[in-house]
Tab-separated table of C-alpha atoms in Angstrom:
chain	number	residue	atom	x	y	z
C	1	MET	CA	-4.181	-66.552	-4.540
C	2	PRO	CA	-2.705	-63.927	-2.613
C	3	LYS	CA	-5.224	-63.390	-0.106
C	4	GLN	CA	-5.080	-59.794	-0.293
C	5	LEU	CA	-6.097	-60.054	-3.658
C	6	LEU	CA	-8.824	-62.867	-2.333
C	7	THR	CA	-10.285	-60.163	0.434
C	8	VAL	CA	-10.379	-57.718	-3.277
C	9	LEU	CA	-12.317	-60.413	-5.062
C	10	ALA	CA	-14.668	-61.419	-2.519
C	11	GLY	CA	-15.135	-58.255	-1.358
C	12	LYS	CA	-16.506	-57.085	-4.712
C	13	PHE	CA	-18.874	-60.383	-5.209
C	14	ALA	CA	-20.815	-59.164	-1.595
C	15	GLY	CA	-21.503	-55.566	-2.915
C	16	ALA	CA	-22.515	-56.475	-6.460
C	17	ARG	CA	-25.617	-56.777	-7.126
C	18	LEU	CA	-26.674	-59.843	-9.122
C	19	GLY	CA	-30.179	-60.853	-9.370
C	20	GLY	CA	-30.959	-64.118	-9.388
C	21	LEU	CA	-27.116	-64.940	-8.951
C	22	THR	CA	-26.997	-63.089	-5.158
C	23	THR	CA	-30.301	-64.603	-4.430
C	24	ALA	CA	-28.802	-67.811	-4.968
C	25	VAL	CA	-26.034	-67.360	-3.189
C	26	ILE	CA	-27.206	-66.287	-0.207
C	27	ARG	CA	-30.064	-69.386	0.014
C	28	ARG	CA	-27.057	-71.510	-0.075
C	29	PHE	CA	-25.093	-69.584	2.717
C	30	VAL	CA	-28.141	-69.690	4.698
C	31	ALA	CA	-28.724	-73.191	4.643
C	32	ARG	CA	-25.160	-74.216	4.880
C	33	TYR	CA	-24.618	-72.228	8.267
C	34	LYS	CA	-28.381	-72.711	9.280
C	35	VAL	CA	-28.978	-68.453	9.722
C	36	ASN	CA	-31.944	-67.629	11.423
C	37	MET	CA	-33.790	-65.887	9.028
C	38	GLN	CA	-36.638	-64.978	11.405
C	39	GLU	CA	-34.994	-62.943	13.769
C	40	ALA	CA	-34.592	-60.661	10.584
C	41	ASP	CA	-35.976	-57.587	10.203
C	42	ASN	CA	-36.514	-59.096	6.935
C	43	PRO	CA	-37.045	-62.492	6.420
C	44	ASP	CA	-37.018	-62.180	2.680
C	45	ILE	CA	-34.178	-63.614	1.392
C	46	ALA	CA	-35.249	-62.401	-2.322
C	47	SER	CA	-35.417	-59.320	-1.325
C	48	TYR	CA	-31.392	-58.612	0.012
C	49	ALA	CA	-30.200	-56.613	-3.488
C	50	SER	CA	-26.723	-57.756	-2.493
C	51	PHE	CA	-24.970	-60.375	-0.155
C	52	ASN	CA	-23.230	-57.428	1.838
C	53	ASP	CA	-27.476	-56.150	2.615
C	54	PHE	CA	-27.703	-59.873	3.917
C	55	PHE	CA	-24.996	-60.404	5.575
C	56	THR	CA	-24.926	-56.592	7.954
C	57	ARG	CA	-28.939	-57.266	8.401
C	58	PRO	CA	-30.773	-55.904	11.458
C	59	LEU	CA	-32.662	-57.643	13.472
C	60	ARG	CA	-36.082	-57.564	14.857
C	61	GLU	CA	-36.575	-55.444	17.541
C	62	ASP	CA	-37.201	-57.683	20.318
C	63	ALA	CA	-34.605	-60.417	18.927
C	64	ARG	CA	-32.028	-59.380	21.575
C	65	PRO	CA	-33.394	-58.312	25.180
C	66	LEU	CA	-30.364	-55.967	27.052
C	67	ALA	CA	-29.976	-57.535	30.023
C	68	ASP	CA	-30.393	-55.974	33.144
C	69	ALA	CA	-26.201	-55.407	33.791
C	70	ASP	CA	-23.174	-52.779	33.761
C	71	PHE	CA	-22.107	-54.470	30.952
C	72	ILE	CA	-23.544	-56.427	27.865
C	73	CYS	CA	-21.959	-58.260	25.408
C	74	PRO	CA	-21.790	-56.423	22.293
C	75	VAL	CA	-22.073	-59.056	19.426
C	76	ASP	CA	-23.420	-62.697	18.371
C	77	GLY	CA	-20.603	-64.791	18.413
C	78	ALA	CA	-18.765	-67.384	20.876
C	79	ILE	CA	-15.959	-66.548	23.366
C	80	SER	CA	-12.702	-67.098	22.651
C	81	GLN	CA	-11.104	-66.178	25.210
C	82	PHE	CA	-11.357	-63.891	27.602
C	83	GLY	CA	-10.236	-62.591	31.385
C	84	ALA	CA	-6.887	-60.660	33.711
C	85	ILE	CA	-4.911	-58.739	31.379
C	86	GLU	CA	-1.193	-60.429	33.006
C	87	SER	CA	0.409	-56.606	33.171
C	88	ASP	CA	0.542	-55.896	29.221
C	89	ASN	CA	-0.294	-59.544	27.845
C	90	ILE	CA	-3.065	-60.831	26.327
C	91	PHE	CA	-3.804	-64.556	26.398
C	92	GLN	CA	-4.252	-65.656	23.376
C	93	ALA	CA	-4.427	-69.522	23.559
C	94	LYS	CA	-2.179	-72.365	25.420
C	95	GLY	CA	1.885	-71.280	24.198
C	96	HIS	CA	0.411	-67.958	22.721
C	97	SER	CA	-0.259	-64.335	23.662
C	98	TYR	CA	0.396	-60.888	22.655
C	99	THR	CA	0.663	-57.001	24.218
C	100	THR	CA	-2.008	-55.178	24.372
C	101	THR	CA	0.303	-52.489	22.882
C	102	ALA	CA	0.492	-54.547	20.040
C	103	LEU	CA	-2.687	-54.568	19.567
C	104	VAL	CA	-3.582	-51.080	20.051
C	105	GLY	CA	-0.943	-50.346	17.353
C	106	GLY	CA	1.862	-49.512	19.026
C	107	ASP	CA	0.680	-47.258	21.892
C	108	ALA	CA	2.062	-47.496	24.577
C	109	ASP	CA	0.365	-44.747	26.172
C	110	LEU	CA	-2.776	-46.461	25.203
C	111	ALA	CA	-1.840	-49.895	26.451
C	112	ALA	CA	-0.564	-48.789	29.985
C	113	GLN	CA	-4.269	-47.619	30.606
C	114	PHE	CA	-5.443	-51.413	30.770
C	115	ALA	CA	-2.588	-52.437	32.644
C	116	ASP	CA	-3.567	-55.768	34.971
C	117	GLY	CA	-7.104	-54.933	33.548
C	118	SER	CA	-9.182	-57.547	32.020
C	119	PHE	CA	-9.893	-58.513	27.948
C	120	ALA	CA	-12.610	-60.354	26.231
C	121	THR	CA	-12.115	-62.035	22.850
C	122	LEU	CA	-15.233	-63.054	20.689
C	123	TYR	CA	-15.358	-64.424	17.757
C	124	LEU	CA	-18.458	-64.446	15.089
C	125	SER	CA	-18.729	-67.529	12.341
C	126	PRO	CA	-20.675	-67.196	9.466
C	127	LYS	CA	-23.575	-67.757	10.746
C	128	ASP	CA	-23.761	-65.120	13.326
C	129	TYR	CA	-25.509	-61.522	13.575
C	130	HIS	CA	-22.813	-59.303	12.472
C	131	ARG	CA	-23.257	-55.324	14.222
C	132	ILE	CA	-21.318	-54.791	16.711
C	133	HIS	CA	-23.676	-53.008	19.986
C	134	MET	CA	-21.755	-51.605	22.891
C	135	PRO	CA	-21.038	-52.773	25.645
C	136	CYS	CA	-21.715	-49.807	28.359
C	137	ASP	CA	-22.491	-45.844	27.255
C	138	GLY	CA	-19.398	-44.345	26.051
C	139	ARG	CA	-17.902	-41.653	24.921
C	140	LEU	CA	-15.773	-41.827	21.335
C	141	ARG	CA	-12.179	-40.437	21.876
C	142	ARG	CA	-9.945	-41.668	19.020
C	143	MET	CA	-10.056	-44.698	16.333
C	144	ILE	CA	-7.145	-46.699	14.706
C	145	TYR	CA	-6.895	-47.964	11.928
C	146	VAL	CA	-3.743	-50.544	12.076
C	147	PRO	CA	-2.812	-52.591	8.866
C	148	GLY	CA	-1.910	-56.010	9.189
C	149	GLU	CA	-2.340	-59.652	7.623
C	150	LEU	CA	-5.597	-61.578	7.166
C	151	PHE	CA	-5.242	-64.475	8.692
C	152	SER	CA	-8.932	-66.521	9.777
C	153	VAL	CA	-9.160	-66.452	13.111
C	154	ASN	CA	-11.254	-69.210	13.798
C	155	PRO	CA	-10.205	-71.810	16.851
C	156	THR	CA	-8.039	-73.506	14.759
C	157	THR	CA	-6.364	-70.910	13.782
C	158	ALA	CA	-5.531	-69.105	16.908
C	159	ARG	CA	-4.480	-71.891	18.486
C	160	GLY	CA	-1.693	-72.125	16.252
C	161	VAL	CA	-0.951	-68.225	14.558
C	162	PRO	CA	1.568	-66.291	17.525
C	163	GLY	CA	-0.010	-63.262	17.954
C	164	LEU	CA	-2.838	-63.547	15.645
C	165	PHE	CA	-4.988	-61.152	16.738
C	166	ALA	CA	-2.216	-58.467	16.952
C	167	ARG	CA	-0.919	-59.411	13.102
C	168	ASN	CA	-4.447	-58.837	11.948
C	169	GLU	CA	-5.831	-55.779	10.589
C	170	ARG	CA	-7.842	-53.906	12.508
C	171	VAL	CA	-10.035	-50.486	13.211
C	172	VAL	CA	-9.610	-49.630	17.809
C	173	CYS	CA	-12.019	-47.418	19.098
C	174	VAL	CA	-11.238	-45.559	22.297
C	175	PHE	CA	-13.956	-44.369	24.486
C	176	ASP	CA	-14.365	-42.837	27.968
C	177	SER	CA	-16.948	-44.146	30.058
C	178	GLU	CA	-18.280	-44.061	33.956
C	179	PHE	CA	-15.766	-46.820	34.388
C	180	GLY	CA	-13.038	-45.699	32.797
C	181	PRO	CA	-11.555	-45.806	29.559
C	182	PHE	CA	-12.245	-48.786	27.360
C	183	VAL	CA	-11.258	-50.032	24.257
C	184	LEU	CA	-13.096	-52.256	21.116
C	185	THR	CA	-11.536	-53.752	18.841
C	186	LEU	CA	-12.576	-55.052	15.569
C	187	VAL	CA	-10.265	-57.518	14.359
C	188	GLY	CA	-10.197	-58.521	10.297
C	189	ALA	CA	-9.503	-62.129	9.186
C	190	THR	CA	-9.681	-63.614	5.779
C	191	ILE	CA	-12.115	-62.238	2.820
C	192	VAL	CA	-13.465	-60.186	5.433
C	193	GLY	CA	-15.163	-56.751	2.302
C	194	SER	CA	-14.387	-54.274	5.319
C	195	MET	CA	-14.901	-52.759	8.667
C	196	ALA	CA	-17.265	-49.570	9.582
C	197	THR	CA	-18.198	-47.637	12.242
C	198	VAL	CA	-21.439	-45.912	12.562
C	199	TRP	CA	-19.933	-42.443	13.363
C	200	HIS	CA	-17.241	-42.525	10.076
C	201	GLY	CA	-18.683	-45.112	7.874
C	202	VAL	CA	-16.327	-47.515	5.918
C	203	VAL	CA	-13.382	-47.483	6.798
C	204	ASN	CA	-11.444	-50.457	5.075
C	205	PRO	CA	-11.059	-49.550	2.350
C	206	PRO	CA	-8.931	-47.974	1.352
C	207	ARG	CA	-6.256	-50.394	2.864
C	208	SER	CA	-3.072	-48.460	3.641
C	209	ARG	CA	0.653	-50.176	4.278
C	210	ALA	CA	0.584	-47.363	7.784
C	211	ILE	CA	-1.496	-46.428	10.761
C	212	ARG	CA	-3.855	-43.700	10.721
C	213	GLU	CA	-5.752	-41.818	13.524
C	214	TRP	CA	-8.807	-39.850	14.057
C	215	HIS	CA	-9.191	-37.786	17.102
C	216	TYR	CA	-13.009	-37.229	18.956
C	217	ASP	CA	-12.423	-34.817	21.447
C	218	ASP	CA	-13.759	-31.804	20.118
C	219	GLN	CA	-16.812	-34.196	19.265
C	220	GLU	CA	-19.719	-34.960	21.132
C	221	ILE	CA	-19.665	-38.189	19.749
C	222	THR	CA	-21.617	-40.896	22.815
C	223	LEU	CA	-23.186	-44.023	22.246
C	224	GLN	CA	-24.871	-45.386	24.450
C	225	ARG	CA	-25.234	-49.473	26.199
C	226	GLY	CA	-26.440	-51.716	23.293
C	227	ASP	CA	-26.163	-49.358	20.304
C	228	GLU	CA	-24.771	-50.492	17.078
C	229	MET	CA	-21.206	-48.699	16.987
C	230	GLY	CA	-19.587	-50.929	13.966
C	231	ARG	CA	-20.095	-54.124	11.971
C	232	PHE	CA	-18.540	-56.111	9.694
C	233	LEU	CA	-18.689	-56.659	6.141
C	234	LEU	CA	-18.247	-60.573	6.150
C	235	GLY	CA	-17.154	-61.932	10.334
C	236	SER	CA	-14.812	-61.648	12.110
C	237	THR	CA	-13.450	-61.340	16.047
C	238	VAL	CA	-14.071	-58.519	18.620
C	239	VAL	CA	-11.107	-57.674	20.947
C	240	MET	CA	-12.118	-55.078	24.193
C	241	LEU	CA	-10.005	-54.281	26.949
C	242	PHE	CA	-10.738	-52.504	30.086
C	243	PRO	CA	-8.921	-50.997	33.182
C	244	LYS	CA	-8.013	-52.944	36.692
C	245	GLU	CA	-10.661	-53.697	38.916
C	246	SER	CA	-13.534	-52.627	36.750
C	247	LEU	CA	-15.038	-55.384	35.570
C	248	ASN	CA	-16.145	-58.806	37.359
C	249	PHE	CA	-17.243	-61.473	34.234
C	250	ASN	CA	-19.880	-63.006	34.663
C	251	PRO	CA	-19.907	-66.560	36.311
C	252	ALA	CA	-21.256	-68.361	33.823
C	253	TRP	CA	-18.512	-67.673	31.137
C	254	GLN	CA	-15.982	-69.722	29.629
C	255	PRO	CA	-14.371	-70.279	26.635
C	256	ALA	CA	-16.236	-71.737	23.372
C	257	LYS	CA	-19.328	-70.688	25.007
C	258	ALA	CA	-22.201	-69.196	22.275
C	259	LEU	CA	-23.112	-66.048	23.239
C	260	ARG	CA	-25.923	-63.445	21.979
C	261	MET	CA	-25.782	-59.551	21.859
C	262	GLY	CA	-27.291	-58.133	24.721
C	263	GLU	CA	-26.523	-60.807	27.359
C	264	ALA	CA	-25.094	-60.201	30.496
C	265	MET	CA	-21.022	-59.729	30.265
C	266	GLY	CA	-20.067	-58.742	33.694
C	267	SER	CA	-20.488	-56.335	36.515
C	268	LYS	CA	-18.659	-53.362	38.151
C	269	PRO	CA	-16.449	-54.338	41.244
C	270	VAL	CA	-18.642	-53.652	44.378
């Protein structure tokens, strides 16, 4: 079955309100992936009308305290890769890299702001909390929808598919902050029903073959560190870009390390 069709069918089921069938699927999902429902604001599985309602469930207010750090981890998940951008090249896995220009949809001027900067790629597995939060305070400037493939983004695929994160469908969000500009990119994957932001709502569908772009210079859309900025309706990956000399990563970070939203990601250089 073609991936696009599979995604459409999965998305239709995830949004459907099917009563006992929906509850049964959620119960099986919770058991299969060992989802900790005690962290959920509403732990009652039977109360979720659709799979999407369950998948994007909010957590208790005290479930993810924010670290005393300049930059915090924006998601629950695991570190895929992180480190320095080599000129405009982002390390994906051994033998594979891709460019910042490709990631942001071909805008070389935007990509140039992150030359020799820093990146972090964080993978969200099915069991993880799937809302995305702000790593630091930021004012929204642009959002770019980039059409693409729907490859899986799990660690095995990341090691085997060249340029994976710059080939998959993605939503590129551009912010200004006290540390300079930064990019937070939501990368789609197989069976990802859609991606949404708090200022726009669902970005995809509709899916198109053309890049779409929105500018927000005439609007005051400012989000604070730890605020929700978006969500995946079925999981994926976040890729962040920061300018040169704006971020020192947490020394405890290493590839494959499990993360929780709100933990210390890094600090501004002294």
